PDB file of C-alpha atoms and ligand atoms in Angstrom:
ATOM      1  CA  MET A  21     -24.110 -80.060  44.183  1.00  0.00           C
ATOM      2  CA  THR A  22     -23.330 -80.139  40.459  1.00  0.00           C
ATOM      3  CA  THR A  23     -21.462 -77.231  38.886  1.00  0.00           C
ATOM      4  CA  PRO A  24     -23.722 -75.374  36.459  1.00  0.00           C
ATOM      5  CA  LEU A  25     -22.768 -74.378  32.942  1.00  0.00           C
ATOM      6  CA  ILE A  26     -22.249 -70.618  32.763  1.00  0.00           C
ATOM      7  CA  CYS A  27     -23.609 -68.960  29.639  1.00  0.00           C
ATOM      8  CA  PRO A  28     -22.705 -65.258  29.601  1.00  0.00           C
ATOM      9  CA  SER A  29     -25.282 -63.148  27.768  1.00  0.00           C
ATOM     10  CA  ILE A  30     -23.373 -60.828  25.446  1.00  0.00           C
ATOM     11  CA  LEU A  31     -26.304 -58.424  25.690  1.00  0.00           C
ATOM     12  CA  ALA A  32     -24.441 -56.947  28.670  1.00  0.00           C
ATOM     13  CA  SER A  33     -21.125 -56.677  26.826  1.00  0.00           C
ATOM     14  CA  ASP A  34     -19.653 -53.700  24.980  1.00  0.00           C
ATOM     15  CA  PHE A  35     -21.356 -53.904  21.567  1.00  0.00           C
ATOM     16  CA  ALA A  36     -18.563 -51.826  20.017  1.00  0.00           C
ATOM     17  CA  LYS A  37     -16.127 -54.660  20.853  1.00  0.00           C
ATOM     18  CA  LEU A  38     -18.226 -57.781  20.461  1.00  0.00           C
ATOM     19  CA  GLY A  39     -15.492 -60.018  19.031  1.00  0.00           C
ATOM     20  CA  GLU A  40     -13.083 -59.067  21.827  1.00  0.00           C
ATOM     21  CA  GLU A  41     -15.771 -59.579  24.453  1.00  0.00           C
ATOM     22  CA  VAL A  42     -16.577 -63.060  23.157  1.00  0.00           C
ATOM     23  CA  ARG A  43     -12.870 -63.953  23.233  1.00  0.00           C
ATOM     24  CA  ALA A  44     -12.558 -62.544  26.743  1.00  0.00           C
ATOM     25  CA  ILE A  45     -15.418 -64.629  28.216  1.00  0.00           C
ATOM     26  CA  THR A  46     -14.101 -67.698  26.393  1.00  0.00           C
ATOM     27  CA  GLU A  47     -10.697 -67.236  28.031  1.00  0.00           C
ATOM     28  CA  ALA A  48     -12.352 -66.438  31.371  1.00  0.00           C
ATOM     29  CA  GLY A  49     -13.947 -69.886  31.622  1.00  0.00           C
ATOM     30  CA  ALA A  50     -17.431 -69.474  30.153  1.00  0.00           C
ATOM     31  CA  ASP A  51     -19.085 -72.710  28.992  1.00  0.00           C
ATOM     32  CA  TRP A  52     -21.393 -71.325  26.305  1.00  0.00           C
ATOM     33  CA  VAL A  53     -21.987 -67.972  24.626  1.00  0.00           C
ATOM     34  CA  HIS A  54     -25.610 -66.831  25.065  1.00  0.00           C
ATOM     35  CA  ILE A  55     -26.843 -64.583  22.267  1.00  0.00           C
ATOM     36  CA  ASP A  56     -30.087 -62.677  22.817  1.00  0.00           C
ATOM     37  CA  VAL A  57     -31.893 -62.015  19.565  1.00  0.00           C
ATOM     38  CA  MET A  58     -34.667 -59.402  19.831  1.00  0.00           C
ATOM     39  CA  ASP A  59     -36.884 -57.939  17.122  1.00  0.00           C
ATOM     40  CA  GLY A  60     -38.676 -54.941  18.653  1.00  0.00           C
ATOM     41  CA  HIS A  61     -41.965 -56.782  18.068  1.00  0.00           C
ATOM     42  CA  PHE A  62     -42.041 -59.961  20.158  1.00  0.00           C
ATOM     43  CA  VAL A  63     -40.094 -58.037  22.800  1.00  0.00           C
ATOM     44  CA  PRO A  64     -39.668 -54.267  23.122  1.00  0.00           C
ATOM     45  CA  ASN A  65     -35.976 -54.148  22.173  1.00  0.00           C
ATOM     46  CA  ILE A  66     -33.827 -54.784  19.086  1.00  0.00           C
ATOM     47  CA  THR A  67     -30.448 -56.501  19.222  1.00  0.00           C
ATOM     48  CA  ILE A  68     -28.546 -58.975  17.089  1.00  0.00           C
ATOM     49  CA  GLY A  69     -29.232 -60.762  13.790  1.00  0.00           C
ATOM     50  CA  PRO A  70     -27.658 -63.780  12.066  1.00  0.00           C
ATOM     51  CA  ASP A  71     -24.944 -61.743  10.325  1.00  0.00           C
ATOM     52  CA  VAL A  72     -23.549 -60.650  13.676  1.00  0.00           C
ATOM     53  CA  VAL A  73     -23.626 -64.251  14.924  1.00  0.00           C
ATOM     54  CA  LYS A  74     -21.698 -65.286  11.807  1.00  0.00           C
ATOM     55  CA  SER A  75     -19.083 -62.584  12.406  1.00  0.00           C
ATOM     56  CA  LEU A  76     -18.643 -63.714  16.011  1.00  0.00           C
ATOM     57  CA  ARG A  77     -18.293 -67.404  15.171  1.00  0.00           C
ATOM     58  CA  PRO A  78     -14.496 -67.333  14.535  1.00  0.00           C
ATOM     59  CA  HIS A  79     -13.908 -65.659  17.908  1.00  0.00           C
ATOM     60  CA  SER A  80     -14.780 -68.669  20.086  1.00  0.00           C
ATOM     61  CA  ASN A  81     -15.012 -72.424  19.900  1.00  0.00           C
ATOM     62  CA  LEU A  82     -17.653 -72.533  22.660  1.00  0.00           C
ATOM     63  CA  PRO A  83     -21.209 -73.558  21.810  1.00  0.00           C
ATOM     64  CA  PHE A  84     -23.313 -70.627  20.603  1.00  0.00           C
ATOM     65  CA  ASP A  85     -26.676 -70.568  22.351  1.00  0.00           C
ATOM     66  CA  CYS A  86     -29.086 -68.383  20.388  1.00  0.00           C
ATOM     67  CA  HIS A  87     -32.144 -67.278  22.355  1.00  0.00           C
ATOM     68  CA  LEU A  88     -34.620 -66.072  19.766  1.00  0.00           C
ATOM     69  CA  MET A  89     -37.137 -63.486  20.973  1.00  0.00           C
ATOM     70  CA  ILE A  90     -38.564 -62.870  17.533  1.00  0.00           C
ATOM     71  CA  SER A  91     -41.898 -63.441  15.836  1.00  0.00           C
ATOM     72  CA  PRO A  92     -42.343 -64.892  13.300  1.00  0.00           C
ATOM     73  CA  VAL A  93     -39.409 -67.161  14.046  1.00  0.00           C
ATOM     74  CA  ASP A  94     -39.499 -70.103  11.596  1.00  0.00           C
ATOM     75  CA  ALA A  95     -38.214 -68.159   8.603  1.00  0.00           C
ATOM     76  CA  TYR A  96     -34.994 -67.268  10.478  1.00  0.00           C
ATOM     77  CA  LEU A  97     -34.050 -70.643  11.960  1.00  0.00           C
ATOM     78  CA  GLU A  98     -31.923 -71.756   9.027  1.00  0.00           C
ATOM     79  CA  ALA A  99     -30.041 -68.445   8.959  1.00  0.00           C
ATOM     80  CA  PHE A 100     -29.095 -68.793  12.631  1.00  0.00           C
ATOM     81  CA  LYS A 101     -27.995 -72.402  12.160  1.00  0.00           C
ATOM     82  CA  ASN A 102     -25.893 -71.420   9.140  1.00  0.00           C
ATOM     83  CA  ALA A 103     -24.415 -68.533  11.097  1.00  0.00           C
ATOM     84  CA  GLY A 104     -23.037 -71.015  13.631  1.00  0.00           C
ATOM     85  CA  ALA A 105     -25.708 -71.520  16.295  1.00  0.00           C
ATOM     86  CA  ASP A 106     -25.353 -74.810  18.196  1.00  0.00           C
ATOM     87  CA  TYR A 107     -28.455 -74.363  20.353  1.00  0.00           C
ATOM     88  CA  ILE A 108     -31.503 -72.501  19.080  1.00  0.00           C
ATOM     89  CA  SER A 109     -34.224 -71.695  21.611  1.00  0.00           C
ATOM     90  CA  LEU A 110     -37.615 -70.193  20.937  1.00  0.00           C
ATOM     91  CA  HIS A 111     -40.721 -69.117  22.791  1.00  0.00           C
ATOM     92  CA  PRO A 112     -43.987 -71.044  22.250  1.00  0.00           C
ATOM     93  CA  GLU A 113     -45.784 -67.706  21.863  1.00  0.00           C
ATOM     94  CA  ALA A 114     -43.570 -66.778  18.888  1.00  0.00           C
ATOM     95  CA  GLY A 115     -45.250 -68.994  16.319  1.00  0.00           C
ATOM     96  CA  PRO A 116     -48.344 -71.105  15.670  1.00  0.00           C
ATOM     97  CA  HIS A 117     -46.707 -74.575  15.555  1.00  0.00           C
ATOM     98  CA  LEU A 118     -44.172 -75.102  18.317  1.00  0.00           C
ATOM     99  CA  HIS A 119     -43.742 -78.819  17.611  1.00  0.00           C
ATOM    100  CA  ARG A 120     -42.994 -78.175  13.953  1.00  0.00           C
ATOM    101  CA  SER A 121     -40.493 -75.421  14.786  1.00  0.00           C
ATOM    102  CA  LEU A 122     -38.611 -77.634  17.254  1.00  0.00           C
ATOM    103  CA  LYS A 123     -38.485 -80.507  14.751  1.00  0.00           C
ATOM    104  CA  TYR A 124     -37.166 -78.128  12.143  1.00  0.00           C
ATOM    105  CA  ILE A 125     -34.343 -76.907  14.408  1.00  0.00           C
ATOM    106  CA  ARG A 126     -33.188 -80.508  14.873  1.00  0.00           C
ATOM    107  CA  GLN A 127     -33.558 -81.235  11.152  1.00  0.00           C
ATOM    108  CA  LEU A 128     -31.195 -78.346  10.520  1.00  0.00           C
ATOM    109  CA  GLY A 129     -28.681 -80.070  12.795  1.00  0.00           C
ATOM    110  CA  ALA A 130     -28.928 -77.783  15.841  1.00  0.00           C
ATOM    111  CA  LYS A 131     -30.086 -78.547  19.370  1.00  0.00           C
ATOM    112  CA  ALA A 132     -33.629 -77.376  20.107  1.00  0.00           C
ATOM    113  CA  GLY A 133     -34.645 -75.343  23.137  1.00  0.00           C
ATOM    114  CA  VAL A 134     -38.012 -74.126  24.404  1.00  0.00           C
ATOM    115  CA  VAL A 135     -38.253 -70.980  26.530  1.00  0.00           C
ATOM    116  CA  LEU A 136     -40.904 -70.439  29.197  1.00  0.00           C
ATOM    117  CA  ASN A 137     -41.767 -66.863  30.118  1.00  0.00           C
ATOM    118  CA  PRO A 138     -42.585 -66.213  33.782  1.00  0.00           C
ATOM    119  CA  ALA A 139     -46.324 -66.674  33.124  1.00  0.00           C
ATOM    120  CA  THR A 140     -46.046 -69.576  30.658  1.00  0.00           C
ATOM    121  CA  PRO A 141     -47.326 -72.829  32.213  1.00  0.00           C
ATOM    122  CA  VAL A 142     -45.052 -75.864  32.407  1.00  0.00           C
ATOM    123  CA  ASP A 143     -47.712 -78.101  30.783  1.00  0.00           C
ATOM    124  CA  ILE A 144     -46.544 -76.806  27.423  1.00  0.00           C
ATOM    125  CA  LEU A 145     -43.673 -79.303  27.806  1.00  0.00           C
ATOM    126  CA  ASP A 146     -45.869 -82.395  28.043  1.00  0.00           C
ATOM    127  CA  TRP A 147     -46.215 -83.140  24.338  1.00  0.00           C
ATOM    128  CA  ILE A 148     -42.848 -81.910  23.134  1.00  0.00           C
ATOM    129  CA  MET A 149     -40.633 -83.862  25.536  1.00  0.00           C
ATOM    130  CA  ASP A 150     -39.138 -85.946  22.714  1.00  0.00           C
ATOM    131  CA  ASP A 151     -38.319 -82.854  20.680  1.00  0.00           C
ATOM    132  CA  ILE A 152     -36.239 -80.756  23.074  1.00  0.00           C
ATOM    133  CA  ASP A 153     -32.611 -80.652  24.158  1.00  0.00           C
ATOM    134  CA  LEU A 154     -32.998 -77.661  26.465  1.00  0.00           C
ATOM    135  CA  VAL A 155     -35.648 -75.959  28.593  1.00  0.00           C
ATOM    136  CA  LEU A 156     -35.014 -72.317  29.421  1.00  0.00           C
ATOM    137  CA  VAL A 157     -36.884 -70.803  32.357  1.00  0.00           C
ATOM    138  CA  MET A 158     -37.115 -67.009  32.113  1.00  0.00           C
ATOM    139  CA  SER A 159     -36.640 -65.491  35.537  1.00  0.00           C
ATOM    140  CA  VAL A 160     -37.437 -62.038  34.135  1.00  0.00           C
ATOM    141  CA  ASN A 161     -39.794 -60.919  31.387  1.00  0.00           C
ATOM    142  CA  PRO A 162     -37.736 -61.010  28.198  1.00  0.00           C
ATOM    143  CA  GLY A 163     -36.516 -57.863  26.503  1.00  0.00           C
ATOM    144  CA  PHE A 164     -33.861 -56.301  28.696  1.00  0.00           C
ATOM    145  CA  GLY A 165     -30.800 -57.132  30.731  1.00  0.00           C
ATOM    146  CA  GLY A 166     -30.317 -55.888  34.267  1.00  0.00           C
ATOM    147  CA  GLN A 167     -33.761 -56.800  35.648  1.00  0.00           C
ATOM    148  CA  SER A 168     -34.440 -58.437  39.023  1.00  0.00           C
ATOM    149  CA  PHE A 169     -34.840 -62.192  39.413  1.00  0.00           C
ATOM    150  CA  ILE A 170     -38.483 -63.268  39.849  1.00  0.00           C
ATOM    151  CA  ASP A 171     -38.416 -65.653  42.816  1.00  0.00           C
ATOM    152  CA  SER A 172     -41.532 -67.621  41.818  1.00  0.00           C
ATOM    153  CA  GLN A 173     -39.517 -69.111  38.965  1.00  0.00           C
ATOM    154  CA  LEU A 174     -37.519 -71.211  41.420  1.00  0.00           C
ATOM    155  CA  ARG A 175     -40.677 -73.261  42.010  1.00  0.00           C
ATOM    156  CA  LYS A 176     -41.119 -73.603  38.282  1.00  0.00           C
ATOM    157  CA  ILE A 177     -37.564 -74.933  37.956  1.00  0.00           C
ATOM    158  CA  GLU A 178     -38.345 -77.520  40.653  1.00  0.00           C
ATOM    159  CA  VAL A 179     -41.501 -78.653  38.843  1.00  0.00           C
ATOM    160  CA  ILE A 180     -39.656 -78.990  35.530  1.00  0.00           C
ATOM    161  CA  ARG A 181     -36.765 -80.840  37.211  1.00  0.00           C
ATOM    162  CA  LYS A 182     -39.291 -83.418  38.481  1.00  0.00           C
ATOM    163  CA  LYS A 183     -40.893 -83.721  35.056  1.00  0.00           C
ATOM    164  CA  LEU A 184     -37.537 -84.316  33.357  1.00  0.00           C
ATOM    165  CA  ASP A 185     -36.304 -86.760  35.997  1.00  0.00           C
ATOM    166  CA  ALA A 186     -39.551 -88.738  35.914  1.00  0.00           C
ATOM    167  CA  VAL A 187     -38.734 -89.842  32.373  1.00  0.00           C
ATOM    168  CA  GLY A 188     -34.935 -89.707  32.636  1.00  0.00           C
ATOM    169  CA  HIS A 189     -34.830 -86.793  30.210  1.00  0.00           C
ATOM    170  CA  PRO A 190     -31.287 -85.494  29.535  1.00  0.00           C
ATOM    171  CA  ALA A 191     -32.355 -81.921  28.615  1.00  0.00           C
ATOM    172  CA  ILE A 192     -30.329 -79.015  29.959  1.00  0.00           C
ATOM    173  CA  LEU A 193     -32.414 -76.921  32.378  1.00  0.00           C
ATOM    174  CA  GLN A 194     -31.292 -73.325  31.938  1.00  0.00           C
ATOM    175  CA  VAL A 195     -32.289 -70.147  33.820  1.00  0.00           C
ATOM    176  CA  ASP A 196     -32.114 -66.646  32.322  1.00  0.00           C
ATOM    177  CA  GLY A 197     -32.600 -63.209  33.862  1.00  0.00           C
ATOM    178  CA  GLY A 198     -31.325 -61.541  36.996  1.00  0.00           C
ATOM    179  CA  VAL A 199     -29.037 -64.463  37.834  1.00  0.00           C
ATOM    180  CA  ASN A 200     -26.215 -63.464  40.175  1.00  0.00           C
ATOM    181  CA  ALA A 201     -23.832 -64.949  42.729  1.00  0.00           C
ATOM    182  CA  GLN A 202     -26.526 -64.590  45.422  1.00  0.00           C
ATOM    183  CA  ASN A 203     -29.262 -66.594  43.713  1.00  0.00           C
ATOM    184  CA  ALA A 204     -27.326 -68.956  41.395  1.00  0.00           C
ATOM    185  CA  HIS A 205     -27.026 -71.620  44.093  1.00  0.00           C
ATOM    186  CA  LEU A 206     -30.808 -71.468  44.662  1.00  0.00           C
ATOM    187  CA  CYS A 207     -31.324 -72.168  40.943  1.00  0.00           C
ATOM    188  CA  VAL A 208     -28.940 -75.123  41.114  1.00  0.00           C
ATOM    189  CA  ALA A 209     -30.647 -76.437  44.262  1.00  0.00           C
ATOM    190  CA  ALA A 210     -33.983 -76.215  42.428  1.00  0.00           C
ATOM    191  CA  GLY A 211     -32.558 -78.363  39.637  1.00  0.00           C
ATOM    192  CA  ALA A 212     -31.104 -76.004  37.038  1.00  0.00           C
ATOM    193  CA  THR A 213     -27.979 -77.137  35.187  1.00  0.00           C
ATOM    194  CA  ALA A 214     -27.124 -73.973  33.224  1.00  0.00           C
ATOM    195  CA  MET A 215     -27.169 -70.276  34.109  1.00  0.00           C
ATOM    196  CA  VAL A 216     -27.420 -67.373  31.712  1.00  0.00           C
ATOM    197  CA  ALA A 217     -25.937 -64.205  33.178  1.00  0.00           C
ATOM    198  CA  GLY A 218     -25.336 -60.834  31.565  1.00  0.00           C
ATOM    199  CA  THR A 219     -24.820 -58.174  34.204  1.00  0.00           C
ATOM    200  CA  ALA A 220     -23.246 -60.579  36.709  1.00  0.00           C
ATOM    201  CA  VAL A 221     -20.574 -61.704  34.225  1.00  0.00           C
ATOM    202  CA  PHE A 222     -19.737 -58.435  32.485  1.00  0.00           C
ATOM    203  CA  LYS A 223     -19.665 -56.152  35.543  1.00  0.00           C
ATOM    204  CA  GLY A 224     -16.219 -54.757  36.296  1.00  0.00           C
ATOM    205  CA  GLY A 225     -14.852 -55.207  32.764  1.00  0.00           C
ATOM    206  CA  PRO A 226     -12.652 -57.935  31.231  1.00  0.00           C
ATOM    207  CA  SER A 227     -10.280 -58.258  34.184  1.00  0.00           C
ATOM    208  CA  ALA A 228     -13.237 -59.318  36.385  1.00  0.00           C
ATOM    209  CA  TYR A 229     -14.845 -61.881  34.038  1.00  0.00           C
ATOM    210  CA  ALA A 230     -12.962 -64.954  35.300  1.00  0.00           C
ATOM    211  CA  GLN A 231     -13.763 -64.187  38.940  1.00  0.00           C
ATOM    212  CA  ASN A 232     -17.398 -63.352  38.101  1.00  0.00           C
ATOM    213  CA  ILE A 233     -17.815 -66.684  36.297  1.00  0.00           C
ATOM    214  CA  LYS A 234     -16.158 -68.578  39.136  1.00  0.00           C
ATOM    215  CA  GLN A 235     -18.524 -67.022  41.662  1.00  0.00           C
ATOM    216  CA  LEU A 236     -21.559 -67.989  39.587  1.00  0.00           C
ATOM    217  CA  LYS A 237     -20.317 -71.564  39.487  1.00  0.00           C
ATOM    218  CA  GLY A 238     -20.169 -71.428  43.285  1.00  0.00           C
ATOM    219  CA  LEU A 239     -16.413 -71.998  43.331  1.00  0.00           C
TER     220      LEU A 239
HETATM  221  C1  DX5 B 324     -33.529 -61.044  28.666  1.00  0.00           C
HETATM  222  C2  DX5 B 324     -32.390 -61.893  28.156  1.00  0.00           C
HETATM  223  C3  DX5 B 324     -31.374 -62.260  29.166  1.00  0.00           C
HETATM  224  C4  DX5 B 324     -30.731 -61.098  29.859  1.00  0.00           C
HETATM  225  C5  DX5 B 324     -29.800 -61.531  30.940  1.00  0.00           C
HETATM  226  O1  DX5 B 324     -34.496 -60.943  27.687  1.00  0.00           O
HETATM  227  O2  DX5 B 324     -32.894 -63.098  27.617  1.00  0.00           O
HETATM  228  O3  DX5 B 324     -30.408 -63.126  28.575  1.00  0.00           O
HETATM  229  O4  DX5 B 324     -30.043 -60.291  28.958  1.00  0.00           O
HETATM  230  O5  DX5 B 324     -29.229 -60.387  31.487  1.00  0.00           O
HETATM  231  P1  DX5 B 324     -29.116 -60.178  33.063  1.00  0.00           P
HETATM  232  O6  DX5 B 324     -28.269 -61.302  33.559  1.00  0.00           O
HETATM  233  O7  DX5 B 324     -28.481 -58.853  33.180  1.00  0.00           O
HETATM  234  O8  DX5 B 324     -30.506 -60.240  33.626  1.00  0.00           O
HETATM  235 ZN1   ZN B 325     -31.513 -64.769  26.960  1.00  0.00          ZN
END
């Protein structure tokens, strides 16, 4: 079985020490840094904006994976790219022209991701296959860390894996929400190649991060 990329969600970190936390997960073996951006409108919580991303950029050389849960979204894409985002992912429900938004992310020079909420059908992928570098399957409803994994999303991962493989698509297939050492291997078996994890990485404090990441990788 392939080893998944581990993308710790800094939503579960100590916000008073964000720079330190990003350095700690980088040293602990994380592959990407997952940054959850929430606006209190598209989702019922408010978190991080581009200025914080910019301040964090010097603290790690890992790819920054910005998961935008904001609406409208288009007007902020350039700011996140300029702040240092490598991957920018958005929800189809966040704007009127998904195809245009994805094209724009790539034009800016970032990798483009599309995020499917638990109830969002997979067909949305059919006409944007050439415009995505990443598909993110939400295994919780977006807005908060610490929720329970929704099992039905394993079937969705399987369906998307088939869709991608049918055309030899190289997109990363990422899962986000309630991922832990107990279900990570099920996500990988279903075809996921990257795991976002907040609670499961940051539990126990900095001295536990390396072991937590190792367990998620199934090592
Ligand atoms: C939810 C976020 C997730 C979440 C992950 O809206 O997109 O990244 O914070 O946290 P855990 O792993 O605690 O579910
Ligand atoms: Zn996320």
